[in-house]
XYZ file of C-alpha atoms in Angstrom:
543
model
C 110.725 71.919 149.837
C 113.691 74.294 149.015
C 117.302 73.392 149.238
C 118.197 73.135 152.743
C 121.448 75.243 152.565
C 122.269 75.385 156.510
C 122.135 71.688 156.401
C 124.173 71.308 152.980
C 126.865 73.442 154.508
C 126.693 71.236 157.907
C 127.000 68.198 155.702
C 130.146 70.039 153.549
C 132.012 70.623 156.907
C 131.476 67.151 158.505
C 132.877 65.585 155.093
C 135.580 67.860 154.999
C 136.608 67.389 158.620
C 136.443 63.326 158.250
C 138.190 63.602 154.893
C 141.333 65.575 156.635
C 141.226 63.168 159.736
C 141.802 60.071 157.571
C 144.564 61.899 155.295
C 146.148 62.946 158.627
C 145.861 59.317 159.598
C 147.253 58.375 156.508
C 150.244 60.504 157.188
C 150.701 58.904 160.716
C 150.403 55.566 159.265
C 153.511 56.107 156.910
C 155.489 57.633 159.906
C 154.924 55.033 161.873
C 155.678 52.083 159.379
C 159.288 52.465 159.103
C 160.532 48.797 159.841
C 157.180 47.454 159.638
C 155.232 45.450 156.930
C 153.391 47.849 155.052
C 150.611 45.634 153.954
C 150.210 44.486 157.802
C 150.130 48.125 158.402
C 147.198 48.606 156.063
C 145.224 45.444 157.247
C 145.832 45.592 160.833
C 147.473 48.502 162.070
C 150.729 46.870 162.630
C 148.913 45.010 165.282
C 149.701 48.433 167.518
C 146.286 50.078 167.891
C 145.472 51.282 171.325
C 142.593 50.396 173.381
C 141.157 53.946 173.041
C 141.268 53.869 169.125
C 140.261 50.142 169.070
C 137.042 50.963 171.335
C 135.794 53.439 169.034
C 136.469 51.854 165.836
C 135.123 48.527 166.896
C 132.104 50.255 168.297
C 131.626 52.205 164.992
C 131.911 49.482 163.215
C 128.722 48.156 164.081
C 126.949 51.364 164.872
C 126.200 52.097 161.565
C 123.510 54.114 159.553
C 121.529 50.948 159.461
C 121.785 49.995 163.163
C 120.546 53.501 164.156
C 117.656 53.845 161.565
C 116.266 50.284 161.656
C 116.339 50.296 165.600
C 114.031 53.764 165.716
C 112.114 52.011 162.677
C 111.304 48.991 164.697
C 110.173 50.837 167.762
C 108.020 52.952 165.832
C 106.486 50.159 163.730
C 102.840 49.378 165.004
C 103.339 45.344 164.362
C 106.841 45.541 165.784
C 107.857 47.605 168.984
C 110.873 47.306 171.285
C 110.714 43.809 171.957
C 111.380 43.023 168.342
C 114.758 45.527 168.688
C 117.359 42.672 168.880
C 120.464 44.344 167.447
C 121.708 45.889 170.491
C 121.846 43.173 172.580
C 122.429 40.704 169.665
C 125.530 42.811 168.716
C 126.706 43.195 172.255
C 126.719 39.395 173.001
C 128.251 38.745 169.615
C 131.240 40.763 170.739
C 131.565 39.332 174.170
C 131.374 35.920 172.861
C 133.630 36.523 169.805
C 136.319 38.188 172.319
C 136.048 35.242 174.753
C 136.002 32.240 172.700
C 137.738 33.609 169.072
C 140.385 36.264 169.965
C 142.888 33.988 171.785
C 143.142 31.389 168.986
C 143.011 33.746 165.621
C 145.709 35.682 167.699
C 147.754 32.993 168.576
C 148.791 32.259 165.008
C 149.190 36.029 163.976
C 146.637 35.679 161.543
C 145.498 38.689 159.340
C 141.977 37.690 158.066
C 139.375 35.531 159.153
C 139.854 33.525 156.007
C 143.305 32.603 157.320
C 142.361 29.565 159.554
C 140.027 28.455 156.885
C 142.699 28.629 154.094
C 145.217 26.532 156.449
C 142.714 24.028 157.409
C 140.983 23.134 154.235
C 143.355 24.369 151.303
C 143.151 27.511 149.125
C 140.187 25.918 147.096
C 137.768 25.981 149.866
C 139.335 28.789 150.861
C 138.084 30.584 147.667
C 134.718 29.258 147.864
C 134.214 30.460 151.300
C 135.461 33.935 150.431
C 132.305 34.605 148.183
C 129.937 34.612 150.681
C 131.432 37.508 153.083
C 132.513 39.165 149.667
C 128.873 39.689 148.620
C 128.052 40.478 152.173
C 130.366 43.207 152.612
C 129.760 44.873 149.062
C 125.830 44.653 149.466
C 126.379 46.046 153.132
C 128.324 49.117 151.492
C 125.813 49.565 149.027
C 122.812 49.425 151.228
C 124.844 51.927 153.626
C 125.213 54.412 150.847
C 121.296 53.941 149.776
C 120.401 54.664 153.146
C 122.496 57.857 153.495
C 121.120 58.990 149.812
C 117.468 58.580 151.014
C 118.110 60.695 154.058
C 119.787 63.594 152.124
C 116.996 63.433 149.895
C 114.516 63.871 152.810
C 116.330 66.650 154.860
C 118.421 68.623 152.236
C 116.301 68.043 149.019
C 119.152 67.058 147.252
C 119.387 64.173 144.696
C 120.112 60.773 146.379
C 122.755 59.951 143.594
C 124.553 63.411 144.238
C 124.727 62.189 148.142
C 125.882 58.736 147.409
C 128.579 59.623 144.967
C 129.945 62.038 147.390
C 129.780 59.648 150.371
C 131.361 56.800 148.471
C 134.217 59.299 146.889
C 135.133 60.516 150.239
C 135.021 56.903 152.024
C 137.156 55.100 149.237
C 139.683 58.082 149.275
C 140.835 58.111 152.837
C 140.419 54.245 153.118
C 142.668 54.162 150.068
C 145.072 56.586 151.581
C 145.919 54.875 155.222
C 143.979 51.678 155.404
C 143.238 50.784 159.053
C 144.825 53.809 160.466
C 142.459 56.001 158.199
C 139.424 54.316 159.388
C 140.113 53.689 163.092
C 141.174 57.588 163.335
C 138.064 59.066 161.380
C 135.599 56.421 163.375
C 136.665 58.465 166.599
C 135.101 61.786 164.748
C 132.265 59.748 163.762
C 131.348 58.138 167.024
C 131.295 61.743 168.514
C 129.455 63.326 165.910
C 126.792 60.277 166.397
C 126.569 60.388 170.220
C 126.420 64.394 170.572
C 124.130 64.972 167.633
C 121.525 62.300 168.640
C 121.441 63.366 172.184
C 121.109 67.003 171.494
C 118.149 66.349 169.427
C 116.119 63.987 171.623
C 114.921 66.735 174.290
C 113.293 68.880 171.461
C 111.789 65.839 170.161
C 110.397 65.023 173.451
C 108.813 68.306 174.389
C 107.149 69.002 170.870
C 103.687 69.604 171.706
C 102.654 66.845 169.160
C 104.155 64.553 171.183
C 102.766 62.401 173.984
C 104.227 60.851 176.959
C 106.679 58.127 176.036
C 105.840 56.567 179.321
C 102.018 56.500 178.763
C 102.156 55.600 175.030
C 104.865 52.389 175.918
C 101.577 50.559 177.278
C 98.888 52.347 176.221
C 96.882 52.708 172.771
C 97.287 56.464 171.447
C 97.912 57.305 167.563
C 99.086 53.687 167.157
C 99.440 50.442 169.221
C 102.025 50.729 172.489
C 105.544 50.876 171.427
C 106.792 48.426 173.928
C 105.527 45.944 171.379
C 104.976 42.059 172.333
C 106.013 38.816 171.011
C 102.836 36.635 169.777
C 103.533 32.889 170.531
C 103.594 31.760 166.758
C 106.225 34.216 166.223
C 108.427 33.151 168.897
C 110.467 30.765 166.742
C 111.599 33.433 164.354
C 112.046 35.690 166.981
C 114.644 33.219 168.519
C 116.166 32.622 165.088
C 116.452 36.128 164.522
C 118.555 36.497 167.648
C 120.706 33.729 167.331
C 121.714 35.024 163.902
C 122.541 38.469 165.170
C 124.651 36.677 168.036
C 126.379 34.336 166.056
C 126.033 35.535 162.515
C 127.891 38.589 163.612
C 131.132 36.826 164.549
C 132.568 35.540 161.225
C 133.383 39.083 159.621
C 136.477 40.401 158.838
C 135.305 43.732 160.103
C 135.407 42.105 163.801
C 138.407 40.321 163.486
C 140.283 43.348 162.093
C 139.914 45.196 165.234
C 140.881 42.678 167.479
C 143.724 41.255 165.398
C 145.037 44.898 165.210
C 145.386 45.416 169.155
C 148.584 45.458 170.618
C 148.127 42.383 172.791
C 145.585 39.289 173.403
C 144.525 41.239 176.206
C 143.627 44.354 174.966
C 141.800 42.733 172.030
C 139.674 41.108 174.339
C 139.180 44.182 176.295
C 138.197 46.019 173.201
C 135.916 43.515 172.213
C 133.984 43.501 175.810
C 133.758 46.980 175.930
C 132.695 47.594 172.114
C 129.754 45.075 173.020
C 128.675 47.792 175.833
C 128.930 50.815 173.733
C 126.838 49.072 170.975
C 124.036 48.689 173.545
C 124.465 51.966 174.849
C 124.589 53.804 171.370
C 121.034 52.186 170.657
C 119.443 54.134 173.296
C 119.073 57.506 171.400
C 117.508 55.412 168.408
C 115.153 53.607 170.670
C 113.746 57.145 172.086
C 113.437 58.626 168.872
C 111.175 55.447 167.715
C 109.201 55.935 170.705
C 108.612 59.534 170.042
C 107.574 58.827 166.517
C 104.957 56.123 167.927
C 103.415 59.043 170.481
C 103.272 61.618 167.791
C 100.292 62.982 166.044
C 101.955 63.641 162.755
C 99.012 65.890 161.677
C 99.916 68.469 164.130
C 103.311 68.593 162.523
C 104.728 69.911 159.478
C 104.705 66.371 158.050
C 100.739 66.213 157.859
C 98.402 63.734 157.386
C 98.590 60.529 156.717
C 101.320 59.101 159.229
C 104.767 57.934 157.805
C 103.765 54.330 158.574
C 100.373 54.665 156.121
C 102.880 56.402 153.280
C 105.024 53.532 153.562
C 107.928 56.033 154.987
C 108.688 53.970 158.083
C 112.180 53.279 157.319
C 113.017 57.213 157.357
C 111.309 57.679 160.408
C 114.445 58.848 162.361
C 115.112 61.539 159.935
C 111.799 62.521 159.669
C 111.457 62.941 163.735
C 114.660 65.200 163.261
C 113.208 67.490 160.469
C 109.757 67.726 161.754
C 109.720 67.714 165.903
C 113.014 69.639 166.037
C 114.030 73.348 165.161
C 116.025 73.196 161.927
C 119.227 73.920 163.352
C 119.002 70.783 165.641
C 117.989 68.603 162.832
C 120.908 69.880 161.007
C 123.108 68.252 163.532
C 120.992 64.907 163.412
C 122.049 64.771 159.560
C 125.740 64.865 161.007
C 124.915 61.605 163.182
C 123.293 59.709 160.549
C 126.148 60.483 157.730
C 128.791 59.769 160.703
C 127.130 56.348 161.309
C 126.726 55.696 157.542
C 130.435 56.352 156.845
C 131.586 54.599 159.866
C 130.517 51.294 158.787
C 130.945 52.047 155.107
C 134.767 52.546 155.243
C 135.003 49.214 157.407
C 133.388 47.223 154.908
C 135.609 48.514 152.035
C 138.829 47.718 153.963
C 137.475 44.339 154.762
C 137.015 43.390 151.148
C 140.230 45.011 149.952
C 142.070 42.968 152.921
C 140.687 39.616 152.102
C 141.141 39.928 148.504
C 144.728 41.201 148.661
C 146.061 38.923 151.361
C 144.081 35.232 150.804
C 142.872 35.742 147.225
C 145.985 37.776 145.448
C 148.683 36.830 147.551
C 148.114 33.029 148.313
C 146.490 31.833 145.000
C 147.068 34.574 142.168
C 150.759 35.446 143.165
C 152.243 33.655 145.767
C 155.688 35.412 145.334
C 154.227 38.699 145.131
C 155.925 41.481 146.981
C 154.359 43.513 149.761
C 154.061 46.616 147.641
C 152.354 44.599 145.106
C 150.115 42.945 147.538
C 149.167 46.510 148.876
C 148.556 47.960 145.464
C 146.321 44.986 144.752
C 144.568 45.867 148.002
C 143.956 49.490 146.758
C 142.864 48.573 143.272
C 140.297 45.755 144.903
C 138.839 48.790 147.199
C 138.359 50.763 144.433
C 136.449 48.411 142.312
C 134.753 46.868 145.010
C 133.747 50.502 146.298
C 132.700 51.623 142.613
C 130.608 48.679 142.380
C 128.777 48.928 145.652
C 128.078 52.844 144.580
C 126.530 51.672 141.831
C 124.506 48.880 143.342
C 123.374 51.742 145.638
C 121.041 53.370 143.283
C 118.949 50.046 143.404
C 118.106 50.276 147.095
C 115.074 48.212 147.141
C 116.666 44.995 146.289
C 120.433 45.890 147.565
C 118.822 45.351 151.149
C 117.297 42.156 150.520
C 120.641 40.957 148.996
C 122.377 42.127 151.944
C 120.168 40.266 154.126
C 120.261 37.072 151.926
C 124.031 37.313 151.764
C 124.513 37.889 155.684
C 122.622 34.967 156.265
C 124.574 33.053 154.109
C 127.602 33.892 156.140
C 125.746 32.642 159.458
C 124.915 29.336 157.675
C 128.120 28.895 155.716
C 130.931 30.373 157.358
C 130.304 30.260 161.140
C 130.355 26.406 161.288
C 133.221 26.617 159.146
C 135.149 28.894 161.098
C 134.284 26.998 164.308
C 135.432 23.684 163.042
C 138.507 25.272 161.662
C 139.535 26.834 165.245
C 138.252 24.521 167.700
C 138.129 20.843 165.477
C 141.454 20.591 163.782
C 140.538 17.054 162.794
C 138.027 18.311 160.109
C 139.220 18.323 156.507
C 138.140 19.707 153.199
C 136.060 16.982 152.173
C 133.900 17.751 155.255
C 134.313 21.396 154.630
C 132.869 21.026 150.898
C 129.975 18.764 152.168
C 128.906 21.214 154.778
C 129.417 24.050 152.263
C 127.049 22.424 149.970
C 124.428 21.322 152.645
C 124.103 24.633 154.136
C 123.799 26.431 150.688
C 121.222 24.307 149.380
C 119.085 24.347 152.717
C 119.149 28.210 152.927
C 118.307 28.641 149.239
C 115.616 26.034 149.625
C 113.913 27.585 152.552
C 113.072 30.418 150.160
C 113.150 34.466 150.594
C 110.073 36.395 150.242
C 111.885 39.634 149.872
C 113.546 38.412 146.551
C 110.229 36.417 145.714
C 112.066 33.309 146.138
C 109.233 30.775 146.921
C 110.275 28.174 149.660
C 110.728 24.543 148.276
C 111.386 22.917 152.086
C 108.389 24.203 154.047
C 109.211 23.770 157.480
C 106.957 23.159 160.387
C 104.411 26.472 160.984
C 105.348 27.591 157.263
C 102.283 29.781 156.181
C 100.819 31.582 153.339
C 100.338 35.156 153.957
C 98.566 37.562 151.086
C 100.648 35.197 148.566
C 103.859 35.094 150.212
C 105.268 31.917 152.059
C 106.212 32.735 155.642
C 108.993 30.651 157.501
C 108.104 30.971 161.381
C 110.250 27.702 162.178
C 113.979 28.713 163.091
C 115.337 27.402 160.327
C 118.753 29.824 160.037
C 119.885 27.881 163.156
C 118.596 24.770 162.188
C 120.611 25.100 159.048
C 123.628 26.190 160.771
C 123.599 23.080 163.295
C 122.859 20.760 160.147
C 126.189 22.361 158.421
C 128.156 21.875 161.446
C 127.286 18.113 162.025
C 127.834 17.563 158.331
C 131.538 19.148 158.394
C 132.146 17.028 161.492
C 130.399 13.631 160.277
C 131.768 13.936 156.902
C 135.281 14.639 157.798
C 135.630 11.732 160.083
C 134.073 9.340 157.547
C 136.391 10.327 155.045
C 139.568 9.769 157.236
C 138.204 6.752 158.223
C 137.821 5.421 154.546
C 141.280 6.441 153.537
C 142.818 5.471 156.659
C 141.308 1.890 156.731
C 141.990 1.543 152.675
C 138.400 1.117 152.369
C 138.820 3.794 149.583
C 142.005 3.974 147.215
C 144.261 6.258 148.788
C 144.698 7.458 145.206
C 141.210 8.715 145.483
C 142.534 11.119 148.114
C 142.683 14.379 146.287
C 142.754 16.469 149.168
C 145.550 14.511 150.650
C 144.018 14.311 154.232
C 145.735 11.148 155.305
C 148.727 11.384 157.338
C 147.784 14.965 158.861
C 148.110 18.134 157.112
C 148.121 18.294 153.356
C 151.130 19.594 151.437
C 149.520 22.928 150.328
C 148.624 23.583 153.888
C 152.469 23.088 154.707
C 153.703 25.440 152.242
C 151.056 28.177 153.270
C 152.501 28.086 157.002
C 156.065 28.365 155.538
C 155.220 31.211 153.541
C 153.279 32.898 156.107
C 156.128 32.529 158.816
C 158.488 33.977 156.391
C 156.447 37.202 155.610
C 155.697 37.264 159.244
C 157.591 40.431 160.707
C 159.696 39.642 163.830
C 158.306 42.856 165.962
C 154.869 41.339 165.462
C 155.806 37.928 166.372
C 157.906 39.305 169.483
C 154.823 41.346 170.838
C 152.567 37.957 170.986
C 155.452 36.358 172.527
C-alpha cells in the first residue's frame, strides 16, 4: 500500500486547525484571567464556562477514540453484537446520576478536584494513596488513545504508528500546556464537529456499497456471520450486569467529569451540562453502531480488503477505519479519518489536564509545598502534564498491554474510589480508619479475582468461575460485589473505631488519626488554607 497523500494532507490540516484553536483559547484565557486566580483558570476555567462550551467539552471527554472504535467493534463481533454495547447507555446514565447526586455537594464547597473531599475527610496521607488509581487510569487512558490513533494511521495512511503517536502527543501536550481547560474546551468544540460530520458523511456510502447486505435483514438473520443484534446467554447475565454497573457508577469518580461540572458558572448550569452531555454521548454512538452493523453485513471478499474477513485475521479492533477505507470512496474515507483523530484528541487532552490538575492541586500544593505561590503551582501543573504526557506516549508503543492496564486501573477506580467518594460526600461520619480499611479490602478483593488479559490467575474463585481454554473466567459480578464490600467496610470500621476511642476501650494515645472529637487538626488547617486561596469572585458566584 502506498502512502495516502490526500489523507496525510487532510490530517495535517486538522491538526493545524486544532492547534490554532488551542493557542487562540490560551490567549483568550490570559485576557480573561485579570483579577482571577491563574491556577483556577487553568484547572476549572475560572468557573465561568458557559452551557454551550460545557456541553461540547463534557460530551467530547467521553466520546473518544476508544468509544467510537469499540462500539463499532462490539457490534461487529459475531460473539457479541448490539446487546453487548453498554457504553452509550452506561455513560449517559453515569452523567445523569453524577449531575443529580454529585454536582451540588461538590460545588457547594468550591472544590477544584475530585480528590478535595477525600483529603478533607480522610487527610493528606489517605488522599495521596487514593490519588494513585486515578493517576494510573488517566495515564494508561492517554496511552491507549494514542496507541489506537497510531494503529488507525498505520491502516489508512500507511505511515508508522510511532510517527502518528509522537505528532498527536506533541499537539495535545502543547495546547493543553498553554491554555489549560480553556484550550481543552474550545478544541473540543472543533473536535466534536469533526466527529459528527465526518462519520455521518461516510455512513450512506458504506450502506449502499454493493458488497453490503441490508442491515435490517442481517440484524436478525444469519448472513456472512451471526446476526449483529447479538444475544445475552443466561450464564453471562452476571458479567453483563457487572460491566453495566461498572460503566454507570465507575465513570463518576473521575476528574475529567468533575472538571467540567466544576467549571460551569452555576450549579444549575453544571447539572444541565451533565444531563445534556449524557444525551450527547448516547447520540454519538449511533454512527459507530451503524458502521459495526455494516461491517457484519459485508462480504469482505468482494472488497479490496479480500479474504479472510477482519474477524478471522484478528483485526476486529480496527473495523471502523477498515469500513471507511474499503467501503467508502477515498475522498470520503479521508473525512472519516479526521473523525477518528478528533475523537482521540478530545479524550487525550482531558486525561492530560486531569492528571496535571490533581497532582498540582492535591499533591504539590497540599503536601509538598503548602506555601507555594499560585504561579509556582501553575508551573508544577505544567511540568507534571509534560512528564505524564511523555510517559503515556512512551507506553503507547506497547499497545497490547496498555489497554489491559487501562481496564484494570479503571476497575480499581470503581472498586476503590467510588465507595470512598460516596462516603466522603454523603457519610461525613466516616473517618481515616474506615477509609484505609476499605482501600485495603477493595484492593485485595479486586487483585485476588485475577485478570485474564494480564495473565493474572484468580485466587478467589467466585460462583460460576470457569476454565476456558486454559484461562479462568469470572462470570459472577465480582466488581460490583467488591464495591459493596468496600463501602460496607468503610462504614463499619469508621463506626467501630469511633466507638472504641470515644468509650475509651482503646487508649486515645493510639488514635494516630485524631478522629475523636470530630475533625482532625490537619483537616482544619486544610480548610483554612483553602478558604484563604478561594477568590472572592468564585465565592460570590456560588452564593
